[in-house]
Tab-separated table of C-alpha atoms and ligand atoms in Angstrom:
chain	number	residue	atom	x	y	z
A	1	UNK	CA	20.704	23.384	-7.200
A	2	UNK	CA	20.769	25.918	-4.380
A	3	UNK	CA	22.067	26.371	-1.127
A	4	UNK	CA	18.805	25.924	0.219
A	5	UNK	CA	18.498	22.729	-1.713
A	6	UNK	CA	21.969	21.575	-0.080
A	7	UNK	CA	20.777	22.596	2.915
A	8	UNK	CA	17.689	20.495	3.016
A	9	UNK	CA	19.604	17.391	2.289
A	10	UNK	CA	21.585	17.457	5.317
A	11	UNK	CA	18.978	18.425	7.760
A	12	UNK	CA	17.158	14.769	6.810
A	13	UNK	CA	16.333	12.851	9.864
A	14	UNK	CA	15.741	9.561	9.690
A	15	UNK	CA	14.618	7.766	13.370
A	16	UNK	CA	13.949	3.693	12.788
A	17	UNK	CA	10.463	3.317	14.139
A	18	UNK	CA	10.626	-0.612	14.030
A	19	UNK	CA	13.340	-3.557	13.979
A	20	UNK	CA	11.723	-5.168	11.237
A	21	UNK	CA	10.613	-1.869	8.811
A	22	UNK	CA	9.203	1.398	9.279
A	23	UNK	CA	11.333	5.134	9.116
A	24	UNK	CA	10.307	8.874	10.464
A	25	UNK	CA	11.799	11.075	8.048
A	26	UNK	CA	11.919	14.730	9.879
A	27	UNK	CA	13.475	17.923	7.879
A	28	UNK	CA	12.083	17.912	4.868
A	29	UNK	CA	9.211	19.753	3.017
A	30	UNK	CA	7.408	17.309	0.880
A	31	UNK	CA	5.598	20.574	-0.741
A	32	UNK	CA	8.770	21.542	-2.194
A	33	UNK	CA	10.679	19.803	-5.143
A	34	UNK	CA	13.284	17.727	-3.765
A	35	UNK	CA	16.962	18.285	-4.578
A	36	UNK	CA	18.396	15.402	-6.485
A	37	UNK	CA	21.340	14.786	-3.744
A	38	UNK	CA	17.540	14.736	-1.101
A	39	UNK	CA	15.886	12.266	-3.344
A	40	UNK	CA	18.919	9.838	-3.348
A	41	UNK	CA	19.104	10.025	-0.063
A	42	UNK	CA	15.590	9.721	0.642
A	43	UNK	CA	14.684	6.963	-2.102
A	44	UNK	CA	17.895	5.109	-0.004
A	45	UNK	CA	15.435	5.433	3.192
A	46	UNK	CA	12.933	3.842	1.201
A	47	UNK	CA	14.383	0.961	0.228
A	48	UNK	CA	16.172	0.651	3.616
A	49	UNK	CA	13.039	1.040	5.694
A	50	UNK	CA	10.043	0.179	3.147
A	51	UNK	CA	7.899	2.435	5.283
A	52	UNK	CA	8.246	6.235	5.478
A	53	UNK	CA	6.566	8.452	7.985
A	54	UNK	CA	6.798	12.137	7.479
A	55	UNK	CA	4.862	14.231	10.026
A	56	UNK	CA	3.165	17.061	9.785
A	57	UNK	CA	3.476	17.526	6.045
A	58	UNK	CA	0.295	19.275	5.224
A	59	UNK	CA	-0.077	19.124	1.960
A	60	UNK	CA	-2.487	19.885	-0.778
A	61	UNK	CA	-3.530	17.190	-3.498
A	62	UNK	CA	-1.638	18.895	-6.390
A	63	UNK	CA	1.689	18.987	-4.051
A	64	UNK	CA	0.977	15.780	-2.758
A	65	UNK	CA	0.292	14.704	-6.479
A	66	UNK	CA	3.872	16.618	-7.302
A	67	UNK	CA	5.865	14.613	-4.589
A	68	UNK	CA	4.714	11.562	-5.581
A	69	UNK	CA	5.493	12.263	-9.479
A	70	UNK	CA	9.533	12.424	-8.552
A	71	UNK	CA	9.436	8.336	-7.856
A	72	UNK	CA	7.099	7.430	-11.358
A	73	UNK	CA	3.732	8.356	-12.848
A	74	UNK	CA	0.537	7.772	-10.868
A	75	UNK	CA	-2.035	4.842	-11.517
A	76	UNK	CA	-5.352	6.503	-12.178
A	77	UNK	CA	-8.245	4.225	-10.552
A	78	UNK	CA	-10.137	2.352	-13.005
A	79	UNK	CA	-13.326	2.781	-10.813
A	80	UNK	CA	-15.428	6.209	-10.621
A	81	UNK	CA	-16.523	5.693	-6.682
A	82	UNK	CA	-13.020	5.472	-5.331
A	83	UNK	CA	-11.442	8.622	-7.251
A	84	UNK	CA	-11.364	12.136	-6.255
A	85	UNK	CA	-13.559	14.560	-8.518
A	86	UNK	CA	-11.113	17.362	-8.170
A	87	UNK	CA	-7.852	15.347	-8.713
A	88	UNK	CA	-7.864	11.949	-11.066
A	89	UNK	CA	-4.553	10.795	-9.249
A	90	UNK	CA	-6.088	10.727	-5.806
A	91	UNK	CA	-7.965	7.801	-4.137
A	92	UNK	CA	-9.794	8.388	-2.030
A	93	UNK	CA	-9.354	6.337	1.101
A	94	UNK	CA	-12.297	7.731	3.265
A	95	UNK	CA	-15.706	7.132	4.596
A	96	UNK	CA	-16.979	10.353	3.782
A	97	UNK	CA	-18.059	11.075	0.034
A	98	UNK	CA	-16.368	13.759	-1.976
A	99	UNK	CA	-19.030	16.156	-0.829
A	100	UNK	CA	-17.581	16.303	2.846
A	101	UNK	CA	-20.883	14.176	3.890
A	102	UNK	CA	-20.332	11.293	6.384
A	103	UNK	CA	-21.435	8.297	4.076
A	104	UNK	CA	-22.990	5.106	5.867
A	105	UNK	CA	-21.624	2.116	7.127
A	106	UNK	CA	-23.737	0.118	4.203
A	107	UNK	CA	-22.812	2.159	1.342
A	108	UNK	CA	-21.017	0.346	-1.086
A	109	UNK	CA	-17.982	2.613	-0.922
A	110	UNK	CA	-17.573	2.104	2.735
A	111	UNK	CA	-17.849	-1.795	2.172
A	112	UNK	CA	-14.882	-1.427	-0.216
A	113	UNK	CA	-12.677	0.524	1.623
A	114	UNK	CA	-13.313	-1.216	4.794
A	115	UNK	CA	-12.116	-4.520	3.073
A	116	UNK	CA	-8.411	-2.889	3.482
A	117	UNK	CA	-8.876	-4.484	7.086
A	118	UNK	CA	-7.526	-7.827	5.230
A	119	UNK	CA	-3.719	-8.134	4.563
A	120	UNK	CA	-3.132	-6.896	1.123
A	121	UNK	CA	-0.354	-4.913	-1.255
A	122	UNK	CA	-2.646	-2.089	-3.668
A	123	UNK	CA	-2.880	-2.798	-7.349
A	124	UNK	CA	-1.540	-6.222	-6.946
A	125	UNK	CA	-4.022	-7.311	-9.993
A	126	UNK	CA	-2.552	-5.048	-12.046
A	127	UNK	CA	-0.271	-6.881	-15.371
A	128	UNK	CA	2.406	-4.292	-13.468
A	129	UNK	CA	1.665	-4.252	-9.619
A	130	UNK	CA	1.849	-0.340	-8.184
A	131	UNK	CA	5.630	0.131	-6.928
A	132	UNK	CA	4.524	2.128	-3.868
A	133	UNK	CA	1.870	4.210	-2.050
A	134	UNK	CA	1.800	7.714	-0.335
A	135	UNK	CA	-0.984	8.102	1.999
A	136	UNK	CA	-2.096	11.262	3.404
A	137	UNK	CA	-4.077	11.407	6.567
A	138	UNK	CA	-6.221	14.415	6.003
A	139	UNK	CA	-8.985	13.549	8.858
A	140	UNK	CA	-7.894	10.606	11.357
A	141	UNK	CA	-9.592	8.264	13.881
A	142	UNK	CA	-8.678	8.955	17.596
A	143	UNK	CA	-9.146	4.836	18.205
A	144	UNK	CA	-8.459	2.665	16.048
A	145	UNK	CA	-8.104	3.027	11.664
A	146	UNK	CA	-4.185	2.210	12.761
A	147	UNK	CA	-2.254	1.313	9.326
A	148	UNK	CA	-0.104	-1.760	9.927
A	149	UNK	CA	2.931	-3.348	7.407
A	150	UNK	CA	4.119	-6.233	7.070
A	151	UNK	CA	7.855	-6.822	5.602
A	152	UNK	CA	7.389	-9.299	3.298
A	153	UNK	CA	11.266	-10.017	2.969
A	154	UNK	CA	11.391	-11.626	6.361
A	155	UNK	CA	8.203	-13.184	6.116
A	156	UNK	CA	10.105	-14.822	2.899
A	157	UNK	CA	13.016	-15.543	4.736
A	158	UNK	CA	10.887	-17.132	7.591
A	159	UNK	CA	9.018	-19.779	5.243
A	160	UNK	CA	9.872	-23.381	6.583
A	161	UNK	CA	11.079	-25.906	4.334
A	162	UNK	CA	7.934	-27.227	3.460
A	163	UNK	CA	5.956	-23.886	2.433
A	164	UNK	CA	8.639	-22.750	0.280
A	165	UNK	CA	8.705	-26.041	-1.688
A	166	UNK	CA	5.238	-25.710	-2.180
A	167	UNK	CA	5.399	-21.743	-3.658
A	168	UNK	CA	8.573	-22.195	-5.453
A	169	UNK	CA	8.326	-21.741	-8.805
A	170	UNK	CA	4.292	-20.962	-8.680
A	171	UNK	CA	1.835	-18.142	-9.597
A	172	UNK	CA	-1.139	-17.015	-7.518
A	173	UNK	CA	-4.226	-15.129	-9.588
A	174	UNK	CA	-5.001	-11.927	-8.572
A	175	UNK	CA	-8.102	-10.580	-9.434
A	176	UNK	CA	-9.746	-7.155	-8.677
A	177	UNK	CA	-13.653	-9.032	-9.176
A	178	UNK	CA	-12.507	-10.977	-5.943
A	179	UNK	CA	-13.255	-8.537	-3.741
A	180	UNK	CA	-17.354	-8.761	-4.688
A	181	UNK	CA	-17.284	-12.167	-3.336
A	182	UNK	CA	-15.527	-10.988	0.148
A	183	UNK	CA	-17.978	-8.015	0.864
A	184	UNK	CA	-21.678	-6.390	-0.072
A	185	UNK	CA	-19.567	-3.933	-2.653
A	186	UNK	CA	-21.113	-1.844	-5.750
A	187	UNK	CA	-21.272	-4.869	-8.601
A	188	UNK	CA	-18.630	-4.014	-10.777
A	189	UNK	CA	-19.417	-3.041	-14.486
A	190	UNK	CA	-18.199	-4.617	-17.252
A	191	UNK	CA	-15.557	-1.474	-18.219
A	192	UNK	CA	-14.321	-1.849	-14.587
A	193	UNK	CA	-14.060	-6.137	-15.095
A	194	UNK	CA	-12.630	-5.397	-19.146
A	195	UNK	CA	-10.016	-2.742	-17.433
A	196	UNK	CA	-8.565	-5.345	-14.339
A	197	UNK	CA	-8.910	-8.750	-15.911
A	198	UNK	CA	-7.437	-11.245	-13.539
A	199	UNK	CA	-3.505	-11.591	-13.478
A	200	UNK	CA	-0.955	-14.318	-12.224
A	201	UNK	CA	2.249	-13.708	-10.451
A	202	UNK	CA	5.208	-15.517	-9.273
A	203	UNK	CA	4.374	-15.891	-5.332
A	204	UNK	CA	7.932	-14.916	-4.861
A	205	UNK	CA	9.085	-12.371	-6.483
A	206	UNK	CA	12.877	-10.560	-6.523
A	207	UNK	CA	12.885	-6.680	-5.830
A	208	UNK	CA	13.669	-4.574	-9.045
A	209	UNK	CA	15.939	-2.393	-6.881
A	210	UNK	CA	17.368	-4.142	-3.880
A	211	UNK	CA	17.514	-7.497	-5.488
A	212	UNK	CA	16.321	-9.453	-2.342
A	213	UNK	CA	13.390	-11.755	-2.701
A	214	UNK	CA	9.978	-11.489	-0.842
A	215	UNK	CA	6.721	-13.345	-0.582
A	216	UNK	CA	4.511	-11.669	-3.173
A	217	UNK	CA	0.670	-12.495	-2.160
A	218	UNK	CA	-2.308	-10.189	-1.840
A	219	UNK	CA	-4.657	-12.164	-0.181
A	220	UNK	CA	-8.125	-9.987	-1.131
A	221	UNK	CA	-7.199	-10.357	-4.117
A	222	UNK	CA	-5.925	-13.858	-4.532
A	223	UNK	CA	-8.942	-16.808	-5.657
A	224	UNK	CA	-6.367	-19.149	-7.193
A	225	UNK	CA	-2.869	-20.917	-7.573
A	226	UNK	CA	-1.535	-22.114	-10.136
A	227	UNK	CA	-1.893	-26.530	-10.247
A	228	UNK	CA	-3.391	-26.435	-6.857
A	229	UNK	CA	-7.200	-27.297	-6.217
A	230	UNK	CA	-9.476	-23.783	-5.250
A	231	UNK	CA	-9.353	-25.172	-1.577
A	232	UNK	CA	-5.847	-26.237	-1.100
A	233	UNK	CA	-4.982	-22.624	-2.674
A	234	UNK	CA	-7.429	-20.826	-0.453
A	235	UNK	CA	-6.205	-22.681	2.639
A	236	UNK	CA	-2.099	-21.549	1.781
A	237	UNK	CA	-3.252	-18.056	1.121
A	238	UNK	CA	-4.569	-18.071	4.674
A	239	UNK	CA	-1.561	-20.002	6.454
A	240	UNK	CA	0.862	-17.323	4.566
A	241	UNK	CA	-1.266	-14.047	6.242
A	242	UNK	CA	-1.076	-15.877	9.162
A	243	UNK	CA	2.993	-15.794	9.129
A	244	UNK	CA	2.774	-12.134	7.539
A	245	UNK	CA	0.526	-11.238	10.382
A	246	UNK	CA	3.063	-12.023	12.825
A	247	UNK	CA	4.266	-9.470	15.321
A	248	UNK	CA	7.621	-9.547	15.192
A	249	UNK	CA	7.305	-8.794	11.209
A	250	UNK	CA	4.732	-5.654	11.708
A	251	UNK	CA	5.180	-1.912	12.357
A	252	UNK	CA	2.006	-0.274	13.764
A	253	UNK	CA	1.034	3.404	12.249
A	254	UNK	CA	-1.241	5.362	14.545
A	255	UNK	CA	-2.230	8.701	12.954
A	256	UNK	CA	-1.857	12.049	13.556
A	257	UNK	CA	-3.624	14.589	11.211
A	258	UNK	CA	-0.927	15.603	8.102
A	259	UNK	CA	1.048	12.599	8.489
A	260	UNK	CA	2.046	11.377	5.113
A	261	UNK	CA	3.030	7.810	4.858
A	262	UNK	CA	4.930	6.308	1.949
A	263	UNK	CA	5.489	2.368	1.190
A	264	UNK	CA	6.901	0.047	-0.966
A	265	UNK	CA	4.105	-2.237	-2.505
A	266	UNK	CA	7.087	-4.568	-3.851
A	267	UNK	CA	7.762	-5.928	-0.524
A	268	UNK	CA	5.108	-5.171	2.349
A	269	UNK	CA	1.434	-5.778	2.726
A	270	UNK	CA	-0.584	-3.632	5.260
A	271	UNK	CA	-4.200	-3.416	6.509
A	272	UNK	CA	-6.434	-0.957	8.501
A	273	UNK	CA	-7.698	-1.638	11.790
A	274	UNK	CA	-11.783	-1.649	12.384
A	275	UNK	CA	-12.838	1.655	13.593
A	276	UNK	CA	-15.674	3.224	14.635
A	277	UNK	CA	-17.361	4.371	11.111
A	278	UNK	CA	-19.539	6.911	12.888
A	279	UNK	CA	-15.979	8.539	12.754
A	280	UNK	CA	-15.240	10.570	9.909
A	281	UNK	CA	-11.505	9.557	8.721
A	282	UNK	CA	-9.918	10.934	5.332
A	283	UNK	CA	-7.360	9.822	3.760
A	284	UNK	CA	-5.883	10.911	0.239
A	285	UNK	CA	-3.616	8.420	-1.657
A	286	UNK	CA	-1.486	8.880	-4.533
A	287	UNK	CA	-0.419	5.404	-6.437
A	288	UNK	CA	2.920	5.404	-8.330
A	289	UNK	CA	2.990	2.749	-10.883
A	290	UNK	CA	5.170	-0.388	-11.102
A	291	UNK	CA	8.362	0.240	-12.233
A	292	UNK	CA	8.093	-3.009	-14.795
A	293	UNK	CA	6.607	-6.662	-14.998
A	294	UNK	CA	7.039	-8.456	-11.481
A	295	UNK	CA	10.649	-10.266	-11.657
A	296	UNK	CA	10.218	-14.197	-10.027
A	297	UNK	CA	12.672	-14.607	-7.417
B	301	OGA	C1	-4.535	2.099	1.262
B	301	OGA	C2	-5.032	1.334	2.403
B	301	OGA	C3	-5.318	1.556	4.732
B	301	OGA	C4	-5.868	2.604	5.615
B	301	OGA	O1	-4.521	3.331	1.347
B	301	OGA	O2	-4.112	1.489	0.269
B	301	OGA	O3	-5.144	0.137	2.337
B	301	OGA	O4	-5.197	2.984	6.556
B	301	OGA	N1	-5.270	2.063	3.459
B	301	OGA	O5	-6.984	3.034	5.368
B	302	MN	MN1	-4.205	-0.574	0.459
């Protein structure tokens, strides 16, 4: 390690952006390995905070590709429209196609991505859920397209009596084919319904690293619970966003170009807010895989 390394580690800033979750990390260079005294400390951040903001962090997709690589490997999307030609690893989270052109607000693709509006933790209906995501706002809205997360912790700790009796112990389905039935989307094919057949998982689940429990739902993705009639199950989904959706549980992200933000899909949710899609806004994500089967807590 060199001085410059050392260096680097002691000039982290880390300003709490939120009571409830949500970090600006200042002093580092993302485009640079990170020392492996930095990444402690910064993977300590993490799982402090959930939520990392690092501004102005301009970054290419291969060093954006590189930074996220230091926490796991990186989920490659099982669907052609969402990925980047250039770079496998990158989804693209945009309404403007890979060509630069402003796509419509009916295209399929735009359909999809808009349906990030609705609560939701990426790659949920994966056998292994995604551990966490590192967005990078390339081309941002100036109103509205503000990312908002949810700490699913406290939402767990803030379950009455009655709503955790009625979770305890059970699985919700999660299954990528939901989303056709919430939105006009591109029908999926039958590689992209083989590749994501539905999954269940405990609806609480403990954290592989901190240990605490959270609320684990996804609710775009969620059709199902486990002994519970399609109704009753769609009506808990809805009263648990509700309490997710609750102020005192949210930080709000407004963008600036070259942000980079960083979460933990173990234990938030977030969602986009409508914008105006006459707007061009860019945004490049890299996906780092789950870090093993979701524990029940
Ligand atoms: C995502 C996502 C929200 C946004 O990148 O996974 O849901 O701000 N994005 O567009
Ligand atoms: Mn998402």
């Amino acid at each position: 390690m060199s001085i410059a390394d050392h260096r680097t580690a002691s000039e982290m800033n880390i300003r709490p952006l939120h009571p409830a979750l949500g970090a600006e990390v200042t002093g580092l260079d993302l485009a640079r390995p990170l020392a492996p005294e930095t990444f402690r400390a910064l993977h300590r951040a993490w799982m402090d905070y959930l939520v990392l903001v690092f501004p102005k962090q301009a970054l290419s997709d291969e060093q954006q590709i590189a930074f996220a690589r230091q926490f796991g490997e990186l989920e490659v999307h099982h669907q052609e429209i969402i990925k980047s030609r250039a770079a496998p690893e990158i989804f693209r989270v945009a309404n403007v196609d890979d060509d630069g052109n402003l796509m419509r607000a009916e295209d399929p693709s735009v359909a999809q991505i808009s349906l990030a509006q609705r609560w939701h933790t990426d790659s949920s209906y994966r056998p292994v859920p995604s551990m966490g995501s590192i967005l990078h706002g390339i081309e941002v809205t100036r109103e509205g397209g503000e990312t908002w997360f949810t700490n699913m912790y406290r939402v767990h700790e803030a379950l009455g009596t009655a709503l955790r009796r009625k979770i305890h112990g059970r699985k919700a389905r999660h299954d990528f084919a939901h989303l056709t039935t919430l939105a006009p989307i591109k029908p999926l094919t039958q590689a992209e319904r083989q590749a994501m057949p539905p999954v269940w998982q405990p609806m609480v689940r403990q954290h592989p690293v901190t240990g605490r429990k959270s609320l684990f739902i996804s609710p775009i993705y969620n059709d199902a619970i486990e002994g519970m009639e399609d109704s009753e199950a769609v009506a808990l989904i809805a009263e648990l966003a509700e309490l997710a959706g609750r102020d005192e549980f949210i930080y709000r992200h407004r963008w600036s170009p070259d942000d980079i933000v960083m979460w933990d899909n173990r234990c938030t949710m977030h969602q986009v807010t409508p914008y105006d899609l006459g707007q061009r806004r860019v945004m490049h994500r890299a996906t780092i895989v789950g870090d093993g089967p979701v524990i029940a807590g």
